[in-house]
């Protein structure tokens, strides 16, 4: 009896879900995109690989799509959000570290002088990451990130970072998933910095996140088994590291890849190099009014921190048939209207 | 019109799927398990975490279950299948390597003298893995594994290795998935040795496989972007490596873990250490008639290659409330009746 009732409820729920899904499908799946080549290229690809009998049909398990995060799914200017997190952590931890007053990069960071702080190059950056991202258990770090991201705001827009994801890209993620794709994030950012919030922000579960990582160790702490984060780099998921990260974590070559910078080039090339239908897209940040304008491609100014489309990458995209999205021309809106 | 037809077809398919799923659920989900404590403990756990309103209810995204492979999901005696693969590859490659006749461990391996070959310890094993698992692209290696596993047979049973998966464990995998779990393999075996066949064998997609790995590099080969496998160890997914592998690949602490040896201890401890309802299980190989009997726990003889339940692990399981499965007493059958 209980089983029969459960069946009825499940079937009804599925019917309702189906009707809604079909209604959404019948409507425009990408309402924040202006009609144009970019939008058409996305829709044409999805229809091609999902139409049974089409020579380009791809079975569901092989519908793997990978997305860069910073600058592709959310804003990374004037600095990547994770760098802002590290700076805020330095301020929060400073009272416990009186010695930082005389120690770089911390002394400059606490004065707000990011330029001097980062003059120390990679070593300064690694020191910053070591004190803000390591020396604690995985669960402690997750908690710190969760608390910070819930309220942290962008320095010039005053919006929460979580409200500066790109609405048109959120629609692409949903559209692909509605068509049987598994969506992964493949970012140069820290894998454990992203996992606590990407499920709510993008609908991507933690196990579908690939990113840079530090070394960790397993130990018993007060009789409790924990993972401890060590101040040592494990993997850099950027440039040629991205295909490696994809191979390690996903184990299949994606059929669609989305990026915005030279850090994504190899991921797009790797995706492009497989057999059958393929799709690659670059977001060009040419919208100074609604977001930021930086390149240096197409006469845009150079980005200070974070990557972008360069003239060489722009040329490669053209030669390879990759879609280059103009934020200014292709997107009706940039950020989601609703506050999460 | 087309959309309406599609809706009807999809809804009908879902209804049919549901009815079948419910029928299967109403029937015994673990028909190859004898009634007893082991079977009851699995069913009790699943019902507890999936019953809405239960204090132990776990939301679907957090229903993560991890399974060791060798000795937990398929037979690993008299040697792990991947070692047999390496031995067969040495034989297949020997004609291209006349120098192996005078070089260990190859000289002994070609004479079938495994004992002398492995007398060289870890170095001999690494040399064996280097020549059989590396120096080619990822796609070439996948192809080699696929071709080998399709026909390779066990030395004493004469069955294909693919037909020596454990039917009762296949039922556990299906039962968990039918209850909203995501099932992962977390094995000391090579991640890329498993990925080509685990989807067909266990229903686990490549992206849900965690394993030991070698280093790789991304390069353009004849204008084609490829991943090249290097003769250098990257990660050993065994013992304390298993929780690390889980953290890196999954990013959540599992709520259920299945193993059969000391190599799985830390994975089971890590799973056990989280809050809320937890489930851990060890397969004890005590069935000399239908499989193999080895331990050294409970008076069973020691295993030569591959891990097992030791007296200390047996004791830990008892103390921690983990389920220990007796293959002899708890399983009606060991291998699937049908040939795949």
XYZ file of C-alpha atoms in Angstrom:
680
model
C 0.000 0.000 0.000
C 2.723 2.394 1.018
C 4.691 1.373 -2.074
C 1.710 1.964 -4.366
C 1.133 5.419 -2.919
C 4.814 6.216 -3.312
C 4.654 5.135 -6.970
C 1.692 7.377 -7.654
C 3.371 10.369 -6.014
C 6.649 9.784 -7.870
C 4.899 9.357 -11.230
C 2.831 12.497 -10.708
C 5.929 14.476 -9.726
C 7.713 13.261 -12.854
C 4.776 14.163 -15.083
C 4.645 17.669 -13.599
C 8.433 18.048 -13.921
C 8.238 16.929 -17.542
C 5.484 19.318 -18.480
C 7.414 22.196 -16.932
C 10.670 21.119 -18.551
C 8.978 20.917 -21.933
C 7.361 24.301 -21.472
C 10.778 25.779 -20.628
C 12.275 24.078 -23.644
C 9.566 25.353 -25.933
C 10.249 28.864 -24.622
C 13.622 30.497 -25.307
C 16.279 28.602 -23.326
C 18.659 31.590 -23.534
C 16.443 34.641 -22.882
C 19.336 36.918 -21.799
C 21.132 36.462 -25.117
C 20.525 38.805 -28.035
C 19.725 37.039 -31.269
C 22.929 36.785 -33.198
C 25.701 34.457 -34.271
C 26.882 33.629 -30.745
C 23.460 32.538 -29.503
C 22.741 30.696 -32.754
C 26.017 28.787 -32.521
C 25.180 27.489 -29.038
C 21.658 26.395 -29.965
C 22.795 24.837 -33.259
C 25.440 22.773 -31.460
C 23.064 21.528 -28.777
C 20.381 20.576 -31.313
C 22.944 18.807 -33.483
C 24.375 16.582 -30.741
C 21.009 15.786 -29.128
C 18.946 14.918 -32.219
C 18.687 11.128 -32.476
C 19.694 9.927 -35.904
C 21.766 13.053 -36.597
C 25.312 12.212 -37.793
C 26.527 14.432 -34.936
C 24.422 12.748 -32.247
C 26.345 12.223 -28.987
C 25.115 9.709 -26.349
C 24.226 11.290 -23.000
C 27.223 9.915 -21.010
C 29.621 11.636 -23.411
C 27.944 15.034 -23.201
C 30.640 16.626 -21.070
C 30.922 20.436 -20.968
C 33.675 22.314 -19.135
C 33.580 25.920 -17.932
C 36.340 28.159 -16.701
C 35.131 30.147 -13.671
C 36.829 33.565 -13.211
C 35.850 35.864 -16.068
C 33.720 33.155 -17.690
C 31.012 32.506 -15.095
C 31.558 35.506 -12.814
C 33.431 38.782 -12.645
C 37.195 38.724 -12.024
C 37.980 42.460 -12.155
C 39.690 44.412 -10.670
C 41.072 41.184 -9.144
C 40.018 37.528 -8.982
C 37.548 37.010 -6.123
C 39.848 34.491 -4.444
C 42.571 37.153 -4.147
C 40.043 39.447 -2.455
C 39.223 36.554 -0.105
C 42.914 36.175 0.761
C 43.228 39.924 1.451
C 40.158 39.910 3.690
C 41.539 36.880 5.546
C 44.821 38.693 6.186
C 42.872 41.526 7.784
C 40.789 39.097 9.843
C 43.835 37.150 11.020
C 46.113 40.163 11.637
C 45.297 40.552 15.355
C 46.723 37.048 15.939
C 49.864 37.935 13.964
C 51.527 41.091 15.364
C 54.713 40.087 13.496
C 53.009 40.817 10.148
C 53.432 44.564 10.776
C 57.065 44.247 9.697
C 56.765 41.375 7.273
C 55.996 41.478 3.556
C 53.665 40.893 1.840
C 51.467 41.338 4.930
C 52.675 44.797 5.988
C 51.753 46.315 2.618
C 48.513 44.360 2.345
C 47.304 45.677 5.685
C 47.984 49.205 4.455
C 45.923 48.386 1.342
C 49.007 48.640 -0.871
C 48.460 45.594 -3.064
C 51.022 46.722 -5.637
C 53.964 46.745 -3.208
C 52.747 43.525 -1.591
C 52.782 41.663 -4.904
C 56.129 43.153 -5.969
C 57.554 40.045 -4.263
C 56.150 38.026 -7.168
C 55.143 34.402 -6.877
C 56.797 33.969 -3.491
C 54.687 36.757 -1.983
C 51.540 35.246 -3.476
C 52.401 31.789 -2.132
C 53.010 33.207 1.351
C 49.666 34.937 1.199
C 47.926 31.725 0.155
C 49.756 29.633 2.749
C 48.551 31.719 5.700
C 45.020 32.196 4.398
C 44.292 28.831 2.781
C 46.271 26.213 4.744
C 47.160 25.019 8.234
C 43.610 23.949 9.037
C 41.323 21.000 8.353
C 39.319 20.775 5.127
C 36.089 21.288 7.041
C 37.408 24.386 8.841
C 38.467 25.912 5.513
C 35.077 25.148 3.938
C 33.381 26.908 6.845
C 35.597 30.008 6.485
C 34.837 30.220 2.740
C 31.095 29.711 3.287
C 30.907 32.491 5.857
C 32.954 34.908 3.757
C 31.202 34.340 0.422
C 27.737 34.719 1.960
C 28.298 38.441 2.477
C 31.519 39.555 0.712
C 30.976 42.439 -1.699
C 32.731 43.809 -4.767
C 34.864 46.920 -4.157
C 33.263 49.133 -6.807
C 29.796 47.760 -7.578
C 28.865 47.083 -3.961
C 27.114 43.890 -5.100
C 27.820 40.562 -3.442
C 30.259 38.498 -5.508
C 27.576 35.805 -5.598
C 25.346 38.319 -7.380
C 28.018 38.992 -9.991
C 27.723 35.686 -11.793
C 26.799 36.104 -15.451
C 23.098 35.524 -16.090
C 23.622 34.519 -19.762
C 26.158 31.877 -18.728
C 23.844 30.556 -15.994
C 21.319 30.033 -18.785
C 23.891 28.139 -20.867
C 24.646 25.855 -17.893
C 20.931 25.114 -17.380
C 20.293 24.698 -21.089
C 23.098 22.156 -21.428
C 21.996 20.223 -18.341
C 18.402 20.173 -19.614
C 19.854 18.516 -22.719
C 21.643 15.728 -20.887
C 25.027 17.390 -20.443
C 27.116 17.028 -17.317
C 28.602 20.459 -16.565
C 32.029 20.784 -14.934
C 34.003 23.780 -13.736
C 37.681 23.690 -14.752
C 39.310 26.715 -13.173
C 42.749 28.006 -12.238
C 41.140 28.954 -8.925
C 41.412 26.798 -5.824
C 39.238 23.700 -6.018
C 38.321 23.979 -2.326
C 37.616 27.689 -2.568
C 34.940 26.961 -5.191
C 33.302 23.813 -3.901
C 31.444 25.346 -0.939
C 29.297 27.667 -3.104
C 29.256 26.526 -6.760
C 26.328 24.167 -6.254
C 24.073 27.034 -5.151
C 25.538 29.529 -7.623
C 25.824 27.399 -10.762
C 24.086 24.090 -10.064
C 27.457 22.330 -10.296
C 28.049 19.819 -7.474
C 31.438 19.769 -5.664
C 32.473 16.521 -7.366
C 32.213 18.274 -10.756
C 34.743 20.966 -9.890
C 38.340 20.801 -11.155
C 40.791 23.411 -9.916
C 44.208 24.185 -8.531
C 44.987 22.399 -5.298
C 47.387 22.199 -2.400
C 48.760 19.072 -0.784
C 46.821 17.587 2.104
C 47.312 14.835 4.644
C 45.015 12.463 6.460
C 45.356 12.255 10.221
C 43.564 11.489 13.448
C 43.048 14.682 15.451
C 41.600 14.124 18.915
C 40.431 10.723 17.713
C 38.632 12.267 14.722
C 39.762 11.474 11.157
C 40.439 14.735 9.310
C 42.092 16.076 6.165
C 44.680 18.752 6.972
C 45.621 21.400 4.393
C 49.383 21.797 3.899
C 51.243 24.928 2.682
C 52.504 23.206 -0.454
C 51.186 23.440 -4.000
C 49.811 20.179 -5.438
C 48.484 21.098 -8.888
C 48.075 24.251 -10.995
C 44.970 23.934 -13.122
C 45.838 26.578 -15.693
C 46.974 26.641 -19.329
C 48.412 23.165 -20.206
C 47.331 22.103 -16.695
C 43.656 22.298 -17.667
C 43.639 19.313 -20.075
C 45.649 17.407 -17.445
C 43.109 18.322 -14.765
C 40.300 17.217 -17.074
C 42.025 13.890 -17.747
C 42.610 13.283 -14.040
C 39.174 14.278 -12.784
C 36.809 13.545 -15.655
C 38.652 10.966 -17.734
C 36.849 11.872 -20.944
C 37.542 14.559 -23.532
C 34.798 17.216 -23.267
C 32.688 18.058 -26.320
C 32.118 21.682 -25.261
C 34.399 24.178 -23.511
C 33.854 27.754 -22.312
C 36.587 30.200 -21.308
C 37.711 33.807 -21.496
C 41.506 33.893 -21.521
C 44.845 32.458 -22.574
C 44.632 30.281 -19.448
C 41.794 28.441 -21.213
C 43.472 28.041 -24.601
C 44.724 24.482 -24.113
C 41.385 23.366 -22.648
C 39.630 24.669 -25.767
C 42.255 23.114 -28.052
C 41.950 19.769 -26.266
C 38.153 19.888 -26.585
C 38.402 20.915 -30.231
C 40.830 18.069 -31.021
C 38.387 15.221 -30.461
C 36.264 13.505 -33.125
C 32.686 14.515 -33.993
C 30.841 17.736 -33.210
C 32.645 20.159 -30.900
C 31.901 23.559 -29.408
C 34.252 26.175 -28.001
C 33.404 29.642 -26.714
C 35.353 32.632 -25.404
C 33.784 35.502 -23.469
C 35.237 38.842 -24.602
C 35.036 41.498 -21.905
C 34.224 44.562 -24.004
C 31.533 46.079 -21.829
C 32.967 48.960 -19.790
C 29.488 50.293 -19.025
C 27.977 47.151 -17.495
C 31.090 45.184 -16.449
C 34.732 45.796 -17.417
C 36.523 46.189 -20.739
C 39.864 44.457 -21.046
C 41.865 42.399 -23.488
C 44.292 43.412 -24.978
C 42.465 42.121 -28.084
C 40.476 44.405 -30.392
C 41.865 47.625 -28.967
C 40.752 46.850 -25.413
C 43.117 47.892 -22.592
C 45.260 45.240 -20.911
C 43.962 43.514 -17.763
C 46.000 44.070 -14.625
C 45.166 40.863 -12.761
C 43.417 37.886 -14.357
C 43.591 36.703 -17.968
C 41.779 37.810 -21.101
C 41.489 37.347 -24.843
C 44.745 38.404 -26.518
C 45.148 39.157 -30.246
C 46.792 35.746 -30.735
C 43.942 33.932 -28.964
C 41.401 35.984 -30.910
C 43.138 34.915 -34.134
C 43.232 31.250 -33.048
C 39.507 31.382 -32.242
C 38.744 32.794 -35.677
C 40.903 30.201 -37.430
C 39.388 27.343 -35.394
C 35.753 28.403 -35.692
C 35.340 29.101 -31.986
C 32.527 31.406 -30.868
C 33.717 34.724 -29.409
C 30.999 36.399 -27.342
C 30.853 40.180 -27.105
C 29.401 40.952 -23.690
C 28.317 44.334 -25.034
C 26.528 43.069 -28.122
C 25.518 39.501 -27.285
C 24.208 39.830 -23.750
C 20.936 41.586 -22.885
C 21.882 41.637 -19.221
C 25.107 40.777 -17.413
C 24.154 39.973 -13.792
C 21.082 38.141 -12.495
C 18.153 40.463 -11.777
C 17.245 38.765 -8.526
C 19.429 38.769 -5.472
C 20.189 35.258 -4.473
C 3.131 19.265 -32.240
C 6.540 17.618 -32.209
C 7.130 18.957 -28.726
C 3.802 17.586 -27.526
C 4.556 14.172 -28.969
C 7.973 14.222 -27.355
C 6.385 15.066 -23.993
C 3.960 12.188 -24.273
C 6.718 9.747 -25.172
C 8.984 10.964 -22.369
C 6.196 10.844 -19.789
C 5.181 7.356 -20.870
C 8.780 6.186 -20.707
C 9.109 7.628 -17.223
C 5.897 6.002 -16.065
C 7.041 2.634 -17.390
C 10.479 3.106 -15.821
C 8.841 4.012 -12.536
C 6.549 1.029 -12.503
C 9.488 -1.258 -13.182
C 11.667 0.476 -10.600
C 8.902 0.176 -8.035
C 8.319 -3.465 -8.873
C 12.038 -4.082 -8.400
C 11.949 -2.136 -5.161
C 8.909 -3.967 -3.905
C 10.736 -7.172 -4.747
C 13.995 -7.895 -2.931
C 16.630 -5.322 -3.951
C 19.414 -7.693 -2.831
C 18.294 -11.122 -4.083
C 21.800 -12.641 -4.021
C 22.202 -11.943 -0.305
C 21.157 -14.471 2.295
C 18.910 -13.071 5.001
C 21.121 -12.172 7.904
C 22.771 -9.338 9.775
C 24.876 -8.132 6.830
C 21.945 -7.768 4.457
C 19.761 -6.271 7.174
C 22.408 -3.679 8.019
C 22.558 -2.459 4.403
C 18.786 -2.210 4.033
C 18.361 -0.577 7.439
C 20.932 2.097 6.582
C 19.399 2.892 3.190
C 15.877 3.125 4.610
C 17.091 5.331 7.465
C 18.847 7.932 5.287
C 16.154 8.033 2.594
C 13.023 8.286 4.756
C 11.865 11.915 4.760
C 11.345 13.169 8.292
C 13.687 10.568 9.763
C 16.330 12.104 12.064
C 18.910 10.326 9.891
C 17.551 11.607 6.578
C 20.310 12.666 4.154
C 19.542 14.944 1.172
C 20.234 13.358 -2.228
C 23.359 15.437 -3.115
C 25.081 14.193 0.047
C 24.364 10.515 -0.599
C 27.915 9.648 -1.615
C 29.042 6.012 -1.468
C 32.603 4.852 -2.170
C 33.710 1.366 -3.184
C 37.146 -0.161 -3.305
C 37.525 -2.264 -6.472
C 39.984 -5.198 -6.190
C 38.620 -7.768 -3.757
C 35.516 -5.651 -3.076
C 33.801 -5.518 -6.463
C 35.741 -8.228 -8.299
C 38.220 -11.012 -7.680
C 41.860 -10.104 -6.961
C 43.350 -13.573 -6.416
C 45.842 -15.048 -7.144
C 46.935 -11.546 -8.231
C 45.222 -8.186 -8.892
C 43.849 -8.116 -12.449
C 45.979 -5.095 -13.328
C 49.154 -7.088 -12.565
C 47.922 -9.816 -14.929
C 47.350 -7.078 -17.526
C 50.938 -5.882 -17.097
C 52.268 -9.444 -17.480
C 50.234 -10.000 -20.644
C 51.466 -6.680 -22.043
C 55.087 -7.709 -21.448
C 54.465 -10.836 -23.513
C 52.731 -8.852 -26.257
C 55.497 -6.246 -26.396
C 58.443 -8.656 -26.073
C 59.053 -9.090 -29.830
C 59.803 -5.329 -30.044
C 62.208 -5.598 -27.075
C 64.878 -8.263 -27.706
C 66.942 -6.650 -24.906
C 64.403 -7.874 -22.316
C 65.825 -11.406 -22.624
C 68.714 -10.371 -20.398
C 66.975 -7.710 -18.313
C 65.024 -8.123 -15.088
C 62.183 -8.131 -14.278
C 61.329 -8.930 -17.923
C 63.537 -11.990 -18.376
C 61.866 -13.810 -15.474
C 58.386 -12.614 -16.403
C 58.710 -14.023 -19.907
C 59.682 -17.362 -18.399
C 56.568 -17.143 -16.212
C 58.679 -16.833 -13.073
C 56.764 -14.065 -11.301
C 58.476 -14.701 -7.971
C 61.997 -13.986 -9.229
C 60.719 -11.031 -11.275
C 59.244 -9.352 -8.219
C 62.248 -10.118 -6.031
C 63.468 -6.704 -7.251
C 60.745 -5.151 -5.079
C 59.143 -1.807 -5.827
C 61.721 -0.908 -8.478
C 60.901 -4.013 -10.504
C 57.190 -3.280 -10.227
C 57.689 0.341 -11.308
C 59.743 -0.776 -14.328
C 57.004 -3.191 -15.263
C 54.359 -0.471 -14.990
C 56.471 2.062 -16.884
C 56.826 -0.108 -19.992
C 53.245 -1.378 -19.952
C 51.288 1.679 -18.797
C 53.205 4.737 -20.070
C 54.960 6.235 -23.074
C 51.765 6.531 -25.099
C 48.799 8.876 -25.356
C 45.816 8.533 -23.028
C 43.634 7.400 -25.920
C 46.132 4.742 -27.034
C 46.286 3.357 -23.489
C 42.485 3.298 -23.200
C 42.319 1.323 -26.437
C 44.883 -1.228 -25.221
C 42.949 -1.756 -21.967
C 39.605 -2.053 -23.774
C 40.925 -4.699 -26.148
C 42.599 -6.689 -23.388
C 39.734 -6.666 -20.874
C 37.179 -7.739 -23.507
C 38.682 -11.228 -23.658
C 41.244 -11.660 -20.839
C 40.563 -14.678 -18.647
C 41.403 -15.762 -15.114
C 44.242 -18.302 -14.825
C 42.362 -20.908 -12.798
C 38.619 -20.343 -13.318
C 38.878 -19.752 -17.062
C 36.181 -17.066 -16.713
C 36.659 -13.606 -18.176
C 37.724 -11.148 -15.477
C 34.649 -9.108 -16.414
C 32.553 -12.120 -15.413
C 34.237 -12.298 -12.022
C 32.630 -9.212 -10.566
C 30.616 -9.979 -7.438
C 26.889 -10.244 -8.135
C 25.882 -9.291 -4.546
C 27.967 -6.112 -4.756
C 26.507 -5.225 -8.171
C 23.128 -5.381 -6.443
C 24.346 -3.047 -3.682
C 25.563 -0.549 -6.309
C 22.187 -0.619 -8.090
C 20.237 -0.495 -4.846
C 22.131 2.583 -3.666
C 21.750 4.351 -7.017
C 18.031 3.552 -7.054
C 17.928 5.361 -3.709
C 19.576 8.554 -4.925
C 23.181 7.685 -4.103
C 26.076 8.628 -6.350
C 28.440 5.642 -6.392
C 32.193 6.144 -6.719
C 35.077 3.718 -7.059
C 38.060 4.568 -4.846
C 40.760 2.050 -5.646
C 44.489 1.579 -5.280
C 44.388 0.424 -8.907
C 45.243 2.708 -11.802
C 42.517 5.243 -12.490
C 43.019 4.903 -16.253
C 43.108 1.119 -16.127
C 39.603 1.138 -14.616
C 37.851 3.901 -16.512
C 37.513 2.108 -19.876
C 35.317 -0.706 -18.499
C 33.763 0.255 -15.116
C 30.755 1.924 -16.691
C 29.687 -1.317 -18.396
C 30.729 -3.528 -15.474
C 29.441 -1.496 -12.507
C 27.377 1.374 -13.906
C 29.977 3.824 -12.585
C 30.967 6.510 -15.132
C 34.674 7.376 -15.656
C 34.309 10.700 -13.819
C 33.273 8.800 -10.678
C 36.475 6.773 -10.522
C 39.281 7.668 -8.104
C 42.527 5.718 -8.324
C 46.283 5.755 -8.404
C 47.724 7.799 -11.246
C 50.880 8.608 -13.141
C 52.005 12.025 -14.293
C 50.918 13.169 -17.747
C 51.652 16.059 -20.048
C 49.663 17.936 -22.644
C 51.228 18.362 -26.061
C 50.529 18.861 -29.729
C 51.442 15.707 -31.649
C 51.201 16.053 -35.448
C 48.979 19.069 -34.846
C 46.636 17.067 -32.584
C 46.265 17.950 -28.889
C 46.953 14.846 -26.808
C 47.678 13.776 -23.226
C 50.897 11.761 -22.999
C 51.428 9.280 -20.153
C 54.787 9.690 -18.370
C 56.740 7.001 -16.471
C 56.425 8.830 -13.160
C 54.065 8.177 -10.283
C 51.602 10.987 -9.514
C 49.398 9.679 -6.714
C 48.975 6.443 -4.760
C 45.338 5.993 -3.840
C 45.815 3.507 -1.035
C 45.619 3.557 2.772
C 45.861 7.219 3.948
C 45.854 8.151 0.242
C 42.204 7.128 -0.087
C 40.714 9.930 2.035
C 43.037 12.333 0.188
C 41.838 10.996 -3.175
C 38.238 11.358 -2.009
C 38.859 14.958 -0.917
C 40.536 15.821 -4.215
C 38.053 14.146 -6.543
C 34.740 14.230 -4.692
C 35.127 17.055 -2.197
C 32.570 15.641 0.223
C 32.903 13.072 2.989
C 31.073 9.896 1.898
C 28.297 8.494 4.077
C 28.927 4.882 3.022
C 32.155 3.017 2.257
C 32.856 -0.532 1.094
C 36.238 -2.283 1.190
C 37.978 -5.559 1.893
C 41.451 -4.808 3.224
C 43.823 -2.732 5.306
C 44.233 -0.515 2.231
C 40.634 0.589 2.824
C 40.895 1.201 6.560
C 41.433 4.964 6.393
C 38.647 5.384 3.844
C 36.264 3.598 6.202
C 37.526 5.604 9.186
C 37.132 8.870 7.277
C 33.578 7.905 6.278
C 32.779 6.816 9.822
C 34.092 10.091 11.286
C 31.416 12.358 9.805
C 28.190 13.439 11.514
C 24.873 11.628 11.128
C 24.145 8.127 9.879
C 27.130 6.259 8.422
C 27.703 2.841 6.912
C 30.904 0.869 6.497
C 31.347 -2.648 5.141
C 34.228 -5.085 4.701
C 34.103 -8.156 2.467
C 35.765 -11.131 4.156
C 37.095 -13.682 1.668
C 36.307 -16.923 3.495
C 34.922 -18.912 0.587
C 37.570 -21.322 -0.724
C 34.963 -23.341 -2.585
C 33.409 -20.549 -4.666
C 36.176 -17.907 -4.650
C 39.299 -17.748 -2.464
C 39.870 -17.874 1.282
C 42.440 -15.467 2.648
C 42.993 -13.104 5.530
C 44.923 -13.633 7.830
C 41.904 -12.877 10.059
C 39.769 -15.642 11.625
C 42.234 -18.414 10.877
C 42.276 -17.774 7.133
C 45.634 -18.167 5.352
C 47.587 -15.038 4.408
C 47.100 -13.520 0.938
C 50.168 -13.486 -1.292
C 49.347 -10.465 -3.437
C 46.556 -7.996 -2.659
C 45.208 -6.960 0.749
C 42.721 -8.550 3.090
C 41.048 -8.298 6.480
C 43.673 -8.690 9.209
C 42.926 -9.485 12.877
C 43.512 -5.813 13.762
C 41.113 -4.608 11.053
C 38.581 -7.240 12.087
C 38.826 -5.935 15.650
C 38.481 -2.300 14.523
C 35.396 -3.230 12.486
C 33.821 -4.906 15.505
C 34.619 -1.967 17.787
C 33.300 0.560 15.246
C 30.125 -1.286 14.311
C 31.170 -1.908 10.707
C 29.508 -4.731 8.804
C 31.811 -7.646 7.981
C 30.422 -9.794 5.172
C 31.192 -13.499 5.064
C 31.212 -14.453 1.383
C 30.522 -18.022 2.401
C 27.535 -17.319 4.633
C 26.119 -14.028 3.358
C 26.220 -14.500 -0.404
C 23.908 -16.899 -2.254
C 26.043 -16.592 -5.380
C 29.423 -14.974 -5.988
C 29.632 -14.251 -9.726
C 26.865 -13.103 -12.082
C 24.955 -15.983 -13.675
C 24.857 -14.404 -17.105
C 27.875 -13.749 -19.246
C 28.055 -10.086 -20.041
